[in-house]
């Protein structure tokens, strides 16, 4: 039996305009935006190559972090396409690849450390303990999938 290797990419998605509207990250919108960019860059060959194991696994609206799974090999198409993405769900955004890992566990550990660093930066601007608690619960919430790995 052949083992399929996967790559997991941790993405940071930041909106260009800093208005009051929160960035709503949905897994399906991210999946479609990445697929459209690969289609534009590599055509049907690129889409067919990534389609087998491609899946957007996790999106957090507060930290604007997302996790994408793709097969090893075609992951190179995503490495080139993701930084060039500028539209997700109709919003003008900038995407950065923060981490590429071979397992979800290591990606979730990276996300956890990244969110802790963000929380420390934000805490300096908050004045009351209730604001700090609210921000901590918003940033450090774990999905059921993440709880299994940490």
Tab-separated table of C-alpha atoms in Angstrom:
chain	number	residue	atom	x	y	z
A	1	UNK	CA	0.000	0.000	0.000
A	2	UNK	CA	1.291	3.420	-0.926
A	3	UNK	CA	1.395	6.171	1.646
A	4	UNK	CA	0.364	9.620	0.479
A	5	UNK	CA	2.374	12.445	2.003
A	6	UNK	CA	0.595	15.673	2.763
A	7	UNK	CA	1.708	19.215	3.445
A	8	UNK	CA	-0.136	21.587	5.707
A	9	UNK	CA	0.251	25.332	5.215
A	10	UNK	CA	-0.506	27.937	7.848
A	11	UNK	CA	-1.638	31.170	6.213
A	12	UNK	CA	-2.115	34.677	7.552
A	13	UNK	CA	-4.818	36.613	5.738
A	14	UNK	CA	-4.904	40.372	6.317
A	15	UNK	CA	-7.379	42.792	4.700
A	16	UNK	CA	-5.945	45.751	2.818
A	17	UNK	CA	-8.496	48.252	4.050
A	18	UNK	CA	-8.544	48.608	7.813
A	19	UNK	CA	-12.201	49.585	8.137
A	20	UNK	CA	-14.567	48.477	10.894
A	21	UNK	CA	-15.863	45.425	9.028
A	22	UNK	CA	-14.436	42.197	10.432
A	23	UNK	CA	-12.900	39.799	7.944
A	24	UNK	CA	-15.203	36.793	7.724
A	25	UNK	CA	-13.062	33.805	6.827
A	26	UNK	CA	-14.990	30.808	5.615
A	27	UNK	CA	-13.378	27.536	4.673
A	28	UNK	CA	-15.299	27.290	1.401
A	29	UNK	CA	-14.404	30.846	0.320
A	30	UNK	CA	-10.716	30.192	1.010
A	31	UNK	CA	-10.836	26.865	-0.837
A	32	UNK	CA	-12.492	28.445	-3.882
A	33	UNK	CA	-10.117	31.442	-3.939
A	34	UNK	CA	-7.021	29.216	-3.875
A	35	UNK	CA	-8.459	26.955	-6.549
A	36	UNK	CA	-9.262	29.934	-8.791
A	37	UNK	CA	-5.728	31.328	-8.435
A	38	UNK	CA	-4.181	27.952	-9.288
A	39	UNK	CA	-6.534	27.769	-12.280
A	40	UNK	CA	-5.397	31.191	-13.427
A	41	UNK	CA	-1.683	30.403	-13.022
A	42	UNK	CA	-1.468	26.738	-14.067
A	43	UNK	CA	-4.733	25.992	-15.844
A	44	UNK	CA	-6.549	22.670	-15.743
A	45	UNK	CA	-3.320	20.767	-15.067
A	46	UNK	CA	-2.703	22.660	-11.821
A	47	UNK	CA	-6.275	22.280	-10.607
A	48	UNK	CA	-6.285	18.557	-11.383
A	49	UNK	CA	-2.952	18.114	-9.599
A	50	UNK	CA	-4.086	19.724	-6.334
A	51	UNK	CA	-7.686	18.516	-6.375
A	52	UNK	CA	-7.068	15.032	-4.952
A	53	UNK	CA	-5.894	15.998	-1.456
A	54	UNK	CA	-6.683	19.710	-1.305
A	55	UNK	CA	-8.736	20.897	1.654
A	56	UNK	CA	-8.993	24.049	3.759
A	57	UNK	CA	-9.032	22.721	7.317
A	58	UNK	CA	-9.188	25.642	9.752
A	59	UNK	CA	-10.015	29.367	9.653
A	60	UNK	CA	-10.009	31.773	12.610
A	61	UNK	CA	-11.719	35.145	12.101
A	62	UNK	CA	-10.062	36.823	15.082
A	63	UNK	CA	-6.442	35.985	14.304
A	64	UNK	CA	-7.001	35.694	10.529
A	65	UNK	CA	-5.122	32.397	10.462
A	66	UNK	CA	-6.027	29.532	8.144
A	67	UNK	CA	-4.752	25.981	7.640
A	68	UNK	CA	-4.721	24.320	4.228
A	69	UNK	CA	-3.955	20.680	3.423
A	70	UNK	CA	-2.552	19.569	0.061
A	71	UNK	CA	-0.636	16.575	-1.236
A	72	UNK	CA	3.145	16.582	-1.311
A	73	UNK	CA	4.314	17.398	-4.828
A	74	UNK	CA	1.418	19.551	-6.008
A	75	UNK	CA	1.966	21.676	-2.895
A	76	UNK	CA	4.458	23.627	-4.988
A	77	UNK	CA	1.567	24.999	-7.048
A	78	UNK	CA	0.067	26.421	-3.848
A	79	UNK	CA	3.415	27.817	-2.719
A	80	UNK	CA	3.432	29.994	-5.822
A	81	UNK	CA	-0.295	30.778	-5.939
A	82	UNK	CA	-1.077	31.709	-2.318
A	83	UNK	CA	1.132	34.829	-2.047
A	84	UNK	CA	-0.417	36.109	-5.289
A	85	UNK	CA	-4.003	35.797	-4.015
A	86	UNK	CA	-5.655	39.152	-3.464
A	87	UNK	CA	-9.358	38.330	-3.293
A	88	UNK	CA	-11.123	35.983	-0.872
A	89	UNK	CA	-14.887	36.031	-0.757
A	90	UNK	CA	-15.076	39.432	-2.426
A	91	UNK	CA	-12.663	41.138	0.012
A	92	UNK	CA	-9.309	42.595	-1.034
A	93	UNK	CA	-6.721	40.772	1.104
A	94	UNK	CA	-3.026	39.982	1.386
A	95	UNK	CA	-1.951	36.414	2.144
A	96	UNK	CA	1.288	35.229	3.691
A	97	UNK	CA	2.488	31.689	4.251
A	98	UNK	CA	3.668	31.487	7.856
A	99	UNK	CA	4.537	27.815	8.182
A	100	UNK	CA	4.631	24.622	6.134
A	101	UNK	CA	4.488	21.361	8.028
A	102	UNK	CA	4.170	17.669	7.367
A	103	UNK	CA	1.670	17.031	10.185
A	104	UNK	CA	-1.380	18.826	11.524
A	105	UNK	CA	-0.018	18.527	15.041
A	106	UNK	CA	3.033	20.646	14.296
A	107	UNK	CA	0.924	23.190	12.442
A	108	UNK	CA	-1.493	23.511	15.369
A	109	UNK	CA	1.434	23.895	17.765
A	110	UNK	CA	2.793	26.670	15.529
A	111	UNK	CA	-0.638	28.331	15.413
A	112	UNK	CA	-0.871	28.181	19.189
A	113	UNK	CA	2.547	29.840	19.643
A	114	UNK	CA	1.691	32.452	17.011
A	115	UNK	CA	-1.609	33.270	18.721
A	116	UNK	CA	0.124	33.578	22.098
A	117	UNK	CA	2.548	36.122	20.607
A	118	UNK	CA	-0.380	38.084	19.124
A	119	UNK	CA	-2.144	38.005	22.482
A	120	UNK	CA	0.905	39.440	24.256
A	121	UNK	CA	1.066	42.283	21.720
A	122	UNK	CA	-2.625	43.090	22.080
A	123	UNK	CA	-2.621	42.926	25.883
A	124	UNK	CA	-0.442	46.032	26.065
A	125	UNK	CA	-3.220	48.107	24.491
A	126	UNK	CA	-6.071	46.736	26.631
A	127	UNK	CA	-6.941	48.542	29.863
A	128	UNK	CA	-9.232	46.319	31.918
A	129	UNK	CA	-9.013	42.690	32.944
A	130	UNK	CA	-12.400	41.898	31.384
A	131	UNK	CA	-11.167	43.130	27.986
A	132	UNK	CA	-8.071	40.966	28.400
A	133	UNK	CA	-10.155	37.894	29.273
A	134	UNK	CA	-12.439	38.449	26.284
A	135	UNK	CA	-9.460	38.805	23.955
A	136	UNK	CA	-7.826	35.701	25.416
A	137	UNK	CA	-10.931	33.596	24.858
A	138	UNK	CA	-11.288	34.945	21.304
A	139	UNK	CA	-7.677	34.297	20.323
A	140	UNK	CA	-7.003	31.077	22.154
A	141	UNK	CA	-10.186	29.212	21.275
A	142	UNK	CA	-9.413	25.809	19.897
A	143	UNK	CA	-11.574	23.862	17.542
A	144	UNK	CA	-12.327	20.240	18.471
A	145	UNK	CA	-9.739	19.154	15.884
A	146	UNK	CA	-7.050	21.276	17.553
A	147	UNK	CA	-7.853	20.027	21.041
A	148	UNK	CA	-6.928	16.511	20.027
A	149	UNK	CA	-3.412	17.592	19.048
A	150	UNK	CA	-2.481	19.874	21.935
